[in-house]
XYZ file of C-alpha atoms in Angstrom:
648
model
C -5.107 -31.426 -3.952
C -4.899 -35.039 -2.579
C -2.362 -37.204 -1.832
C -2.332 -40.525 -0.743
C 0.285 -43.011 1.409
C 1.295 -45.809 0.857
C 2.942 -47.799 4.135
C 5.730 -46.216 5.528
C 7.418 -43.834 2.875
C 10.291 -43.509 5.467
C 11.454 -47.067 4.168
C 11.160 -46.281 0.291
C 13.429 -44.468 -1.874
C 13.289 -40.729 -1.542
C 15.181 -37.624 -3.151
C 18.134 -36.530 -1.119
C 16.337 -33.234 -1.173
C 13.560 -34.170 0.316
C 15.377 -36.582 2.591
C 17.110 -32.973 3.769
C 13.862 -31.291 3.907
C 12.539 -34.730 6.304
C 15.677 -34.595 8.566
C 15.516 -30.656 9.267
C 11.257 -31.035 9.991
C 11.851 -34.124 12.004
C 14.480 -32.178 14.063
C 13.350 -28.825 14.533
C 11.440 -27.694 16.895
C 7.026 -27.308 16.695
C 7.402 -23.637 16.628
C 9.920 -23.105 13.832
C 12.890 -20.259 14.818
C 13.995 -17.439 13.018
C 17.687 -15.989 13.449
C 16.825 -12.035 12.870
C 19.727 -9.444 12.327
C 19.083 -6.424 12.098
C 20.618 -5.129 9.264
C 21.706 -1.357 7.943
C 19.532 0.578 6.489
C 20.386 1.789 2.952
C 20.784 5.235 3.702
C 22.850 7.243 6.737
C 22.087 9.914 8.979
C 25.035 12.210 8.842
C 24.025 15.416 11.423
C 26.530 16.729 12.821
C 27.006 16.982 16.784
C 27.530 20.647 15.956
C 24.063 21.366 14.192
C 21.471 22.093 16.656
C 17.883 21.304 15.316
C 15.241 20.682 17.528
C 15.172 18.819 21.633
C 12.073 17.407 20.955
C 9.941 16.119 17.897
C 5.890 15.170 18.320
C 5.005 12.947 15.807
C 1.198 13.284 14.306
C 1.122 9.722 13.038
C 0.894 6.228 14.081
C 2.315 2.965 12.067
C 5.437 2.892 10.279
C 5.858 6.153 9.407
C 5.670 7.045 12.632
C 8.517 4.391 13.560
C 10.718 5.411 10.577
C 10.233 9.424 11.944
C 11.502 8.130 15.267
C 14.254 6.062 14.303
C 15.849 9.248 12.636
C 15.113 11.621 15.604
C 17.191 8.657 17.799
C 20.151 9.000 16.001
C 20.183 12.650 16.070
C 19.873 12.356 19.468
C 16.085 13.966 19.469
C 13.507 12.975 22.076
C 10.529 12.091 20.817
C 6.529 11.905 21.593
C 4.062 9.500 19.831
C 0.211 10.180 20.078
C -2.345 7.613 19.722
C -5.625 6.759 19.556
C -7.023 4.837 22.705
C -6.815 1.137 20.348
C -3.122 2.279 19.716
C -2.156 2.385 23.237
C -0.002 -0.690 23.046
C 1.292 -0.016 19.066
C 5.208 -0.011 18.524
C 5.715 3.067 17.888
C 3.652 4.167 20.859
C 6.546 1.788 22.669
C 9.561 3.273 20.730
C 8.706 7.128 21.714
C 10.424 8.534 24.743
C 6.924 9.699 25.448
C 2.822 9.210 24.399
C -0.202 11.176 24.655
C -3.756 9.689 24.080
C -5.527 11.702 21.824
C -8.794 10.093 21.268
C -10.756 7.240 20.552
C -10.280 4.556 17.654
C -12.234 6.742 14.575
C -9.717 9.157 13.127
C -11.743 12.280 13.440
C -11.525 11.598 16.855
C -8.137 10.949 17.579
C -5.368 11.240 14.566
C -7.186 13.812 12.713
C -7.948 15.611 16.308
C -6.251 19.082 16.127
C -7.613 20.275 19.377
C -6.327 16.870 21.329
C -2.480 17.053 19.048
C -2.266 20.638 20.089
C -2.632 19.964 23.662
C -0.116 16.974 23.538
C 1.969 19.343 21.950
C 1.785 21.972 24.556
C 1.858 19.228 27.631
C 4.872 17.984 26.274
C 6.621 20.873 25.228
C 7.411 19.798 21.684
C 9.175 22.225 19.685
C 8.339 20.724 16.308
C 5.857 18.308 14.652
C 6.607 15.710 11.819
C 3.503 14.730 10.185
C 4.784 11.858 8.423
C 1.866 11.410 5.343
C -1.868 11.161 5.532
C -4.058 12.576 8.161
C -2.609 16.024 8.920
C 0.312 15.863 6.406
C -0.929 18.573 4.374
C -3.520 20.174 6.336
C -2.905 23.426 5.958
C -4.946 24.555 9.427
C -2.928 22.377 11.221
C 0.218 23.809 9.918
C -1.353 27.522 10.792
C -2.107 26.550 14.343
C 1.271 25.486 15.008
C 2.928 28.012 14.053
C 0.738 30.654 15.777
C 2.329 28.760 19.299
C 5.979 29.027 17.770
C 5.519 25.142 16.564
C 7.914 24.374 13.684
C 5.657 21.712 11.027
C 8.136 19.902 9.752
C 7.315 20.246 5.856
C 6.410 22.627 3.610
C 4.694 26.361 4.297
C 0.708 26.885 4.472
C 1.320 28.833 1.375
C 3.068 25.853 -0.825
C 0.374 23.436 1.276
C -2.608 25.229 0.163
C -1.331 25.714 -3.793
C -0.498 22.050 -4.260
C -2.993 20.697 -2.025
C -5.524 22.365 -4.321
C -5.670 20.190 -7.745
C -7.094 23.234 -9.560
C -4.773 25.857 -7.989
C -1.759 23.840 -8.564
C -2.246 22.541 -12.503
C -2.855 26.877 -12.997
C 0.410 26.971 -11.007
C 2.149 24.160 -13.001
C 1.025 25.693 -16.333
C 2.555 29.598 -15.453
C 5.603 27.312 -14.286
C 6.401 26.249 -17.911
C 5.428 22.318 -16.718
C 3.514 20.485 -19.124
C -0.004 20.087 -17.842
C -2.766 17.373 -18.421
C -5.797 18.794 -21.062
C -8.968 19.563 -18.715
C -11.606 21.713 -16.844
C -9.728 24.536 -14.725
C -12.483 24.883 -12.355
C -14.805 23.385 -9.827
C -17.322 20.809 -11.086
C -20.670 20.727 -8.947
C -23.197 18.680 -9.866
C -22.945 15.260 -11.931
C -25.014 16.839 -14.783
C -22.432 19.370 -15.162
C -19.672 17.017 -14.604
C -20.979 14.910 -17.900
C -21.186 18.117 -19.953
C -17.338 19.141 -19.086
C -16.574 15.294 -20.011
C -18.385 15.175 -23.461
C -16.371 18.718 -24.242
C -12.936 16.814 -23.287
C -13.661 13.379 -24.578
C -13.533 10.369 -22.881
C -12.229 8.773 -21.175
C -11.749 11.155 -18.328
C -10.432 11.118 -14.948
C -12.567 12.494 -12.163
C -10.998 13.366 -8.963
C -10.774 15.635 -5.580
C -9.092 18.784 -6.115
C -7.921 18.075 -2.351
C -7.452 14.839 -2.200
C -4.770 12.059 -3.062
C -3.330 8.879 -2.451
C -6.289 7.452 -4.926
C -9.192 8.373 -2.639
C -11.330 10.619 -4.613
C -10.501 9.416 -8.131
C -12.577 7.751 -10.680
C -12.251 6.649 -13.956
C -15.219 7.454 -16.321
C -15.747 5.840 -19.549
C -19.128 7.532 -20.834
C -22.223 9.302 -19.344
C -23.478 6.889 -16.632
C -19.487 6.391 -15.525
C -19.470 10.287 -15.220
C -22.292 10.512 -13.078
C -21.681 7.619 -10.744
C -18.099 8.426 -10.121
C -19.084 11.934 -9.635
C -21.150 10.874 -6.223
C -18.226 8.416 -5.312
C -15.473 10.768 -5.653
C -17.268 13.449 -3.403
C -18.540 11.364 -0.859
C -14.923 9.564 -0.333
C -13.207 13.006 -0.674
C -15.404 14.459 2.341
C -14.746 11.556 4.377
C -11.013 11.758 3.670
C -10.386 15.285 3.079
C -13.248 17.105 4.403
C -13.490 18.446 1.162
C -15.654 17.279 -1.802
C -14.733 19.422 -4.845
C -13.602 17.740 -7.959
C -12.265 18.137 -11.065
C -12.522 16.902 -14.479
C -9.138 15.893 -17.048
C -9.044 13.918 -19.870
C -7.790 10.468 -18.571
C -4.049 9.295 -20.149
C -4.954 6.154 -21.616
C -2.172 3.059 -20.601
C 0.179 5.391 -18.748
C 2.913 5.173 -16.558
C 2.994 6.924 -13.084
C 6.895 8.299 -12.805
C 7.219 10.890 -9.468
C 10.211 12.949 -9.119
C 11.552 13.287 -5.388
C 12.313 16.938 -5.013
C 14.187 18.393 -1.531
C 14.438 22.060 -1.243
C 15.333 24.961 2.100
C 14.346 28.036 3.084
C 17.534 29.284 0.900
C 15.613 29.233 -2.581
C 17.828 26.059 -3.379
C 15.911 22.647 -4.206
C 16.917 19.268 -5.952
C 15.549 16.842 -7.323
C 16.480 13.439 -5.851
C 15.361 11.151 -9.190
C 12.433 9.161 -10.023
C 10.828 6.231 -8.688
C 8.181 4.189 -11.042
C 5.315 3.861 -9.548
C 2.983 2.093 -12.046
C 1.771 -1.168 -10.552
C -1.433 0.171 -8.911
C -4.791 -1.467 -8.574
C -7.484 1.491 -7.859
C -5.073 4.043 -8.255
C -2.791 3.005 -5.056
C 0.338 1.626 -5.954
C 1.557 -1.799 -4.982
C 4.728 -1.616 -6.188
C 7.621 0.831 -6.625
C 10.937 0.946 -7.865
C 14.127 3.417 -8.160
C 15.270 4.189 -10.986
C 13.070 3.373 -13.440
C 13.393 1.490 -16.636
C 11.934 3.808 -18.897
C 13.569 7.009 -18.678
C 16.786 7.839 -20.418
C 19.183 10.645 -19.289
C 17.376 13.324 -21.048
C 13.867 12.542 -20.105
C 14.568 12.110 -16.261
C 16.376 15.550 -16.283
C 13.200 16.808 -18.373
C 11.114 16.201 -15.662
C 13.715 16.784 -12.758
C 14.137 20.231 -14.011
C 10.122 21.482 -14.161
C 9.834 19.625 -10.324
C 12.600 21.757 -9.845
C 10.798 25.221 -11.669
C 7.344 23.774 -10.066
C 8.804 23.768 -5.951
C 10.519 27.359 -6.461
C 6.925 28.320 -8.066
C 5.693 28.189 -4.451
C 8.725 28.586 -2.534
C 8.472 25.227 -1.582
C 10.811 24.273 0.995
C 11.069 20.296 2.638
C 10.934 17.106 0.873
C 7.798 16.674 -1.589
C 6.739 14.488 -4.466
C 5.737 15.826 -7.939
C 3.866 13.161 -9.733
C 3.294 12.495 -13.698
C 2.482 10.197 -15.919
C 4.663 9.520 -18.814
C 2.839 7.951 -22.333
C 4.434 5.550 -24.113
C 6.466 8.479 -26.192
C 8.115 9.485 -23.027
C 5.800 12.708 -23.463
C 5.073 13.694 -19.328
C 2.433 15.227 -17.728
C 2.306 16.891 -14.330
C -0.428 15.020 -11.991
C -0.026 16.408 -8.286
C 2.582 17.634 -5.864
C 2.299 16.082 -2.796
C 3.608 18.469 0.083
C 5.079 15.686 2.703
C 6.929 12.747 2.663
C 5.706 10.016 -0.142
C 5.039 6.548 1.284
C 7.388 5.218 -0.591
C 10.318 7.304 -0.008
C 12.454 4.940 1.118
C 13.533 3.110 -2.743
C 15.293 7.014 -2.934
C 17.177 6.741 -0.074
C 19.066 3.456 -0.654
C 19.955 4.623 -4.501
C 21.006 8.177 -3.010
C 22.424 7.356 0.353
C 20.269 10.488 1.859
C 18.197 10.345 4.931
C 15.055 11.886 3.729
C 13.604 12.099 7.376
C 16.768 14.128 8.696
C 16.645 16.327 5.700
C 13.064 17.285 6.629
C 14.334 18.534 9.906
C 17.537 20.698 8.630
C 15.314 22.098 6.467
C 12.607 23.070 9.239
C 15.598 24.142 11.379
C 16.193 26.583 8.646
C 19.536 24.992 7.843
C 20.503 25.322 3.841
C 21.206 22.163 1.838
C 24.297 19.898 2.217
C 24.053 18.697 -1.546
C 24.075 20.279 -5.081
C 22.557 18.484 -7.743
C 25.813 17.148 -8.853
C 25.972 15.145 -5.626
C 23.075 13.296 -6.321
C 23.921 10.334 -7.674
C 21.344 6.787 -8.969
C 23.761 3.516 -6.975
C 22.297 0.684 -7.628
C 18.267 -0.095 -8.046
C 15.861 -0.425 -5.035
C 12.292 -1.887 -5.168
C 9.498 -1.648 -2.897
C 6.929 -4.105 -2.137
C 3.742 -2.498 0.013
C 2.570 -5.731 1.763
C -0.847 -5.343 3.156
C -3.637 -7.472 5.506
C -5.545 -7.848 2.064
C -7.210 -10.264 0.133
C -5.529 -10.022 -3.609
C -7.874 -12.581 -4.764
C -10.754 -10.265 -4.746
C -10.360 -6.686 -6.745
C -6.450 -7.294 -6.166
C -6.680 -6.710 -2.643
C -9.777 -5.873 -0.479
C -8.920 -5.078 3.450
C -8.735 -8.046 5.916
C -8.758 -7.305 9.303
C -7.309 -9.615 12.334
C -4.414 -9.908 14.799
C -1.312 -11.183 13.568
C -0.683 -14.724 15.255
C 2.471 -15.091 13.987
C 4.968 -12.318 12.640
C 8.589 -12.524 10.983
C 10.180 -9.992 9.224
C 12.840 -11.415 6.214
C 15.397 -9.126 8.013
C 17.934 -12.006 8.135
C 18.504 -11.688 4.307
C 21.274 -9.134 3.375
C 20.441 -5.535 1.576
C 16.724 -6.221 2.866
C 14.581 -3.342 4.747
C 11.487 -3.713 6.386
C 9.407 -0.480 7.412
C 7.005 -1.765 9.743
C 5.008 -0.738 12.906
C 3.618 -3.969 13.586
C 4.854 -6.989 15.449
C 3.697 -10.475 16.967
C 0.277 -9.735 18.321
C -0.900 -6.491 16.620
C -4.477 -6.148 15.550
C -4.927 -4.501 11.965
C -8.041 -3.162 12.715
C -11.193 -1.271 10.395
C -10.286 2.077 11.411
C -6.993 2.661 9.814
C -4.936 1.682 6.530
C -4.373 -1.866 5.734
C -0.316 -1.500 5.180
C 1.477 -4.686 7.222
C 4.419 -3.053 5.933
C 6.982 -1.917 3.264
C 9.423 -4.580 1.953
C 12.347 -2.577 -0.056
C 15.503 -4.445 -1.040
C 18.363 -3.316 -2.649
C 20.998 -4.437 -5.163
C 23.818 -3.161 -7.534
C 21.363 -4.011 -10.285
C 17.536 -4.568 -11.094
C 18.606 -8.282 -11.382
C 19.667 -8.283 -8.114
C 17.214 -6.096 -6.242
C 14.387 -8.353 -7.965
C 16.469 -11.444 -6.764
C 16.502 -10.454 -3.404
C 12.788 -9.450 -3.269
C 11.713 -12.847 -4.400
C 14.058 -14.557 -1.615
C 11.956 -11.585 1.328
C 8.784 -12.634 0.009
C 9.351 -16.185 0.446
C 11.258 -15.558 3.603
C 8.232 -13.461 5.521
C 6.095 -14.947 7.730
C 2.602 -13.674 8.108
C -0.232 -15.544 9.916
C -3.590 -14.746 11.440
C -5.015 -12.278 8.424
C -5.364 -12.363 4.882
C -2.308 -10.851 3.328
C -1.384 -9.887 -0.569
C 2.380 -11.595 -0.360
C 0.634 -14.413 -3.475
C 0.056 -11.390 -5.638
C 3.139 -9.271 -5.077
C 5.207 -12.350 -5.453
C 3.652 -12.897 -9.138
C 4.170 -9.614 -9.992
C 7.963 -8.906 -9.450
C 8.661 -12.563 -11.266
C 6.082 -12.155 -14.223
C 7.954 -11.829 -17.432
C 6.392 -8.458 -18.247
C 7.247 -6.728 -14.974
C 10.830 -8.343 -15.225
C 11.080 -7.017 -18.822
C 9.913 -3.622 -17.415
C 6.793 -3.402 -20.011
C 4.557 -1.793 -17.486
C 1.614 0.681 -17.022
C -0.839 1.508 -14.661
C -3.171 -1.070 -16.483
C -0.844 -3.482 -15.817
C -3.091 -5.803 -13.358
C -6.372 -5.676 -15.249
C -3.813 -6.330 -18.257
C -2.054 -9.714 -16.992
C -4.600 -10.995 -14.946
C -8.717 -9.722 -17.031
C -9.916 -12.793 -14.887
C -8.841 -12.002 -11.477
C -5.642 -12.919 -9.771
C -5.825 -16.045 -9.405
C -2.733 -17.370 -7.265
C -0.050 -18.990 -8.353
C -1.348 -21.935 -11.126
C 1.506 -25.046 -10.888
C 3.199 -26.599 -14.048
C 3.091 -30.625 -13.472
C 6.759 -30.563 -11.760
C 6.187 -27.872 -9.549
C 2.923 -29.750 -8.655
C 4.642 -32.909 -7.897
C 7.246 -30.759 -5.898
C 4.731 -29.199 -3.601
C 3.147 -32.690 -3.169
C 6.662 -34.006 -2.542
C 6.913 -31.468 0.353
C 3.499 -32.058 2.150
C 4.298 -35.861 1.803
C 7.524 -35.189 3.619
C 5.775 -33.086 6.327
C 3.022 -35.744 6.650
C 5.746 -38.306 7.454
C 7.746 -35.719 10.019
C 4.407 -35.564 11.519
C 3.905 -39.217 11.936
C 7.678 -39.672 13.523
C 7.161 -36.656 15.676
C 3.767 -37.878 17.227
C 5.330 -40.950 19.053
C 7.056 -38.413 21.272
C 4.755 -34.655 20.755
C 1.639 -33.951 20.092
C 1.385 -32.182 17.041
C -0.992 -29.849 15.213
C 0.675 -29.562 12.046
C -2.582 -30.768 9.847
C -6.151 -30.738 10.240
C -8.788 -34.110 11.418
C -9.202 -34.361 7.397
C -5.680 -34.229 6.453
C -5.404 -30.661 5.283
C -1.833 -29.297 5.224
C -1.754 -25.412 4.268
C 1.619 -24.455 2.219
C 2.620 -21.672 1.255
C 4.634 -22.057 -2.070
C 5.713 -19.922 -4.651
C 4.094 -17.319 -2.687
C 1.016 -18.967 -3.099
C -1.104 -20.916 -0.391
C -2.070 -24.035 -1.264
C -4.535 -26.662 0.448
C -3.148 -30.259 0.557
C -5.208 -33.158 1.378
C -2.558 -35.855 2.642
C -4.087 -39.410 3.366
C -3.307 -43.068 4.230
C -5.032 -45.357 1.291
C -7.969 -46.420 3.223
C -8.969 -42.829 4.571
C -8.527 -41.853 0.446
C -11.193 -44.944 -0.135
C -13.593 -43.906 2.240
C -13.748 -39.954 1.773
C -14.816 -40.810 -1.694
C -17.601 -41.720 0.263
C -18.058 -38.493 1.748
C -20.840 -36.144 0.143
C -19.329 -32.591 -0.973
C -21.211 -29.971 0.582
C -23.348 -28.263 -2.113
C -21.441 -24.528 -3.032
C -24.030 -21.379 -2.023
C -25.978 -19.636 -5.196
C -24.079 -16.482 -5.013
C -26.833 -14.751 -7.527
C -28.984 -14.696 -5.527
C -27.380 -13.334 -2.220
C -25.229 -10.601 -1.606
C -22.698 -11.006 0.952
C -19.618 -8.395 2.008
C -16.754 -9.141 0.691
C -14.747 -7.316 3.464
C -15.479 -5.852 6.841
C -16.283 -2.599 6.872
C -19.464 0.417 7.148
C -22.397 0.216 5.020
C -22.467 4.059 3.614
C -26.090 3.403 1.573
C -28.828 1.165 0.576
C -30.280 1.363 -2.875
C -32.984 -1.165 -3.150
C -35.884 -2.399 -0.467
C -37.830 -5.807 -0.422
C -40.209 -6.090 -3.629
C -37.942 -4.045 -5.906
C -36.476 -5.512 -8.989
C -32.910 -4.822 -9.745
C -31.108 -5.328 -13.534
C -27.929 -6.705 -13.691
C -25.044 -4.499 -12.540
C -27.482 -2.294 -10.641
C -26.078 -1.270 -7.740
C -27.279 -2.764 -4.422
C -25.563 -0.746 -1.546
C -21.993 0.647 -0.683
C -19.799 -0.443 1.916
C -16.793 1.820 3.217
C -13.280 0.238 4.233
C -10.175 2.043 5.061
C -11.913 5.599 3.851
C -12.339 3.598 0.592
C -16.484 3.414 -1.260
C -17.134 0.041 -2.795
C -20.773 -0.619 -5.058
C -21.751 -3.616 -4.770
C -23.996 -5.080 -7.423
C -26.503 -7.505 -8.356
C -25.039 -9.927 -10.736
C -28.395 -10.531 -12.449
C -31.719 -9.034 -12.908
C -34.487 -10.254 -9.594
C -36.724 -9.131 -7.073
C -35.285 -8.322 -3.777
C -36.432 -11.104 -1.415
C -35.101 -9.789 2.012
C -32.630 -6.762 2.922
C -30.653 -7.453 5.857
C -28.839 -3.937 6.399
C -29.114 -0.850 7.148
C -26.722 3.175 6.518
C -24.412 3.114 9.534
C -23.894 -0.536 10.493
C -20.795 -2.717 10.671
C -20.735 -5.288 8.637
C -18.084 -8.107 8.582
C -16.577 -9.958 5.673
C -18.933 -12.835 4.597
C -21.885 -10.678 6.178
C -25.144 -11.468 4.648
C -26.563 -8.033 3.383
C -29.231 -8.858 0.822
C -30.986 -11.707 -0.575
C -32.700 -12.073 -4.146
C -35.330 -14.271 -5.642
């Protein structure tokens, strides 16, 4: 967009709101300020002085989870010890621990996923219990064997319960003796992709192919006929080795336009367990959600005890005993359908505590302790609605978010807004690097009603600051204001669904158009007055002003009249022939190359696979050529924009 001055719009007749918006830019200061109070979380820690649990907690995690582990252990007056890799070694929650071990270098396997390195920290330090948190060793069931050959209490589940629901195949034969209703499929392991298409013809597609050890959507494809069979096959198993270290898979018939509703379930060493509600969990783009909320809209009275009750049955199946997830997905006859139990604590936990007031994290640790359960089910009650918003360094304008990687130049938190929580363990400076998950952070806010809660989220979204990567605050910002979400029509097709094209950003009606260029003129002329005392950098040698509105950024062009007369002078630099060059559309590791100079590709063949965040992506030629030049190789890093390989 371009907009053009004309004199001095100081002297003209302007809107008192923008004449507000003028005074407050022309009298703040370059760097703008942000008044931060730290409000209460929606939950409380209620130990008692008289409980002994544990001196001192390790923590086998880095991020937020770690941070939200350790703010718990503070207020129950628990020391605590952070590990991290050797990049980590300035991370928050490396700074909030009362101590931290190096375990390794950058890669994962060699540091977060290091059992031999963790078990030494453990010993140096003379932890007496390990938290997990989720991911990496969360539900390793080794890891959990070693510790407690050294007397270590894990703080979650058993190896027993860890093993059963960690297994997709074990637990559905589980699920089934447990009276829980169970998704049709192949009981068994599937090893080749030949066999894999036969077990899919005998169920029917579509199916769902996935890792029988895996979860939080690595591992999973969807497959649609033969060819979709066999090429999800290879991606599922290579992405469940890397992730799991396990590549089996299963096959069950895929539940067309779903809904993903998990029940929170908390049970002790006593035989007693609860289940803590549901949370909705639907808006996902490849099969990682985006977007949760607690309670949800769909389920009556009857239906959410339904499926609180076989959690329940499921968890004393296998003497489960911590806090766990059981997902399903719930057609659009309210008919459910057990998916996975996921031993540790679910990334988005935190929507249960504000509607149930319970401190998940310090429940965990009871529990380990061996203490029994303060609550009956009776106790549990649903106050209020919370919704959580999992912001990420992505870019949601390709496949609805592919990873972005950069340090954060600029970083504010919406924590000044009441009923708002941020889970973060990232501040001004931090690097969101290749070699871990993409999350920024979790946004939850919280509200007497769904009204509210949404209300509140819209004001955090616009509130949060975020500069120096490529963030997905545009497309969560559509989504909790899009009249289907608000309505509460929702599945897990819901992105494809509203957006077949793309997202695409925000796209203006003619008044919020004219607002936005309103705003930048204002800011031009705060410029202007500011410059005959400060040098400013507010906009580019060509004008450009970068807003972010509606949740949307948007590139503004604003000129005097003779530099608008002479750029339409300017030549437009000619747009590159994406057909016939393949670049990366994210930083990352180039896993395989299919094709070689003098081969001839068809459309949609695939060209090579690039690996972010633990995550396979085929890329594909977009029509049919001869490969000119291949400028890759298996093993590289490649960056976003990267030039990989060119056709004819």
């Amino acid at each position: 967009m371009t907009l053009w001055m004309i004199g001095n719009m100081a002297a003209h007749s302007v809107p008192s709101t923008l004449k507000r918006l003028l005074f407050a830019v022309k009298c703040s200061p370059l760097q703008s300020r942000c008044c931060v109070v730290q409000r209460e979380a929606q939950y409380s820690t209620i130990s008692s002085p008289n409980e002994k649990t544990f001196d001192k907690i390790l923590i086998a995690n880095r991020g937020e989870i770690a941070c939200r582990v350790i703010k718990t252990c503070k207020k129950m007056g628990i020391q605590t010890v952070a590990v991290h890799s050797d990049v980590d070694s300035s991370a928050v929650h490396v700074k909030m621990a009362d101590e931290a071990v190096c375990v390794g270098s950058a890669p994962t396997s060699k540091s977060y996923l290091n059992m031999d390195a963790i078990m030494d920290a453990i010993r140096v330090t003379g932890a007496q219990a390990v938290h997990p948190g989720y991911g990496f060793l969360s539900e390793n069931k080794e890891f959990a064997k070693r510790l407690a050959a050294e007397g270590v209490a894990f703080i979650g589940p058993d190896t027993h319960a860890i093993q059963a629901m960690g297994d997709k195949i074990e637990s559905k034969l589980i699920a089934k003796a447990a009276k829980v209703n169970t998704i049709p499929g192949f009981d068994g392991v599937v090893k080749t992709a030949e066999e894999a298409v036969k077990i899919a013809q005998q169920i029917g597609y579509p199916v769902m192919i996935k890792a029988s050890a895996g979860g939080g959507g690595k591992g999973m494809r969807i497959a649609w006929n033969d060819e979709e069979t066999r090429e999800g096959f290879r991606f599922s198993s290579q992405e469940a080795a890397s992730s799991f270290g396990d590549d089996r898979l299963l096959i069950e018939k895929y539940i067309d336009n779903p809904r993903h509703i998990e029940i929170q379930v908390l049970a002790d060493k006593h035989g007693n367990a609860l289940w803590l509600n549901e949370r909705e969990c639907s808006i996902q783009r490849r099969n990682q959600k985006v977007v949760e909320e607690a309670p949800s809209t769909f389920l009556d009275p009857v239906t959410r005890r339904a499926m609180g009750e076989q959690a329940v049955q499921l968890a004393k199946a296998v003497h489960y005993s911590s806090a766990g997830t059981v997902e399903f997905l719930v057609d659009s006859k309210k008919n459910f359908y057990f998916l996975e139990m996921n031993t540790r604590l679910q990334v988005e936990h935190p929507i249960t505590e504000c509607i149930t007031g319970l401190d998940l994290v310090e429940q965990m640790i009871r529990v380990a302790k061996g203490y029994q359960l303060q609550h009956t089910q009776e106790d549990i009650p649903i106050n209020g609605w919370a919704i959580e918003c999992r912001v990420y360094a992505e870019d949601p304008y390709k496949s609805f978010g592919l990873p972005s990687i950069g340090r954060l130049s600029q970083y504010q938190e919406p924590l000044n807004l009441d009923k708002v929580r941020v889970d973060s363990g990232i501040q001004e400076g931090s690097d969101i690097s290749i070699y871990y998950d993409p999350m920024i952070s979790k946004l939850i806010t919280y509200g007497a009603t769904r009204a509210e809660a949404l209300g509140r989220m819209e004001d955090a979204l616009d509130n949060y600051v975020i500069r120096g990567v490529t963030h997905n605050i545009p497309l969560l910002r559509e989504i909790i204001t899009h009249p289907r979400f608000v309505s509460g029509h929702i599945s897990t097709n819901f992105l494809p669904e509203v957006y077949p094209d793309g997202f695409k950003g925000h796209q203006l009606e003619a008044d919020a158009k004219r607002e936005l260029l309103a705003s930048a003129a204002v800011l031009y002329i705060a410029a202007e007055l500011r410059s005959a005392k400060v040098l400013s950098t507010q906009r580019d040698a060509a004008g450009g002003i970068v807003l972010q509105y509606l949740g949307t950024l948007f590139k503004v062009r604003v000129l005097s009249k003779l530099a608008a007369e002479l750029n339409s002078y300017m030549p437009e630099k000619a747009s590159e022939d994406t057909s016939s060059i393949l670049r990366s559309p994210m930083p990352g590791t180039v896993v395989a190359v299919s094709v070689k100079p003098g081969d001839t590709v068809a459309e949609g063949q695939e060209i090579c696979v690039i690996e972010a965040m633990k995550m396979q992506n085929s890329l594909t030629a977009v029509k049919q050529a001869k490969v000119k030049s291949v400028h890759c190789k298996p093993g590289e890093t490649v960056g976003e924009g990267d030039l990989l390989v060119e056709l004819e």
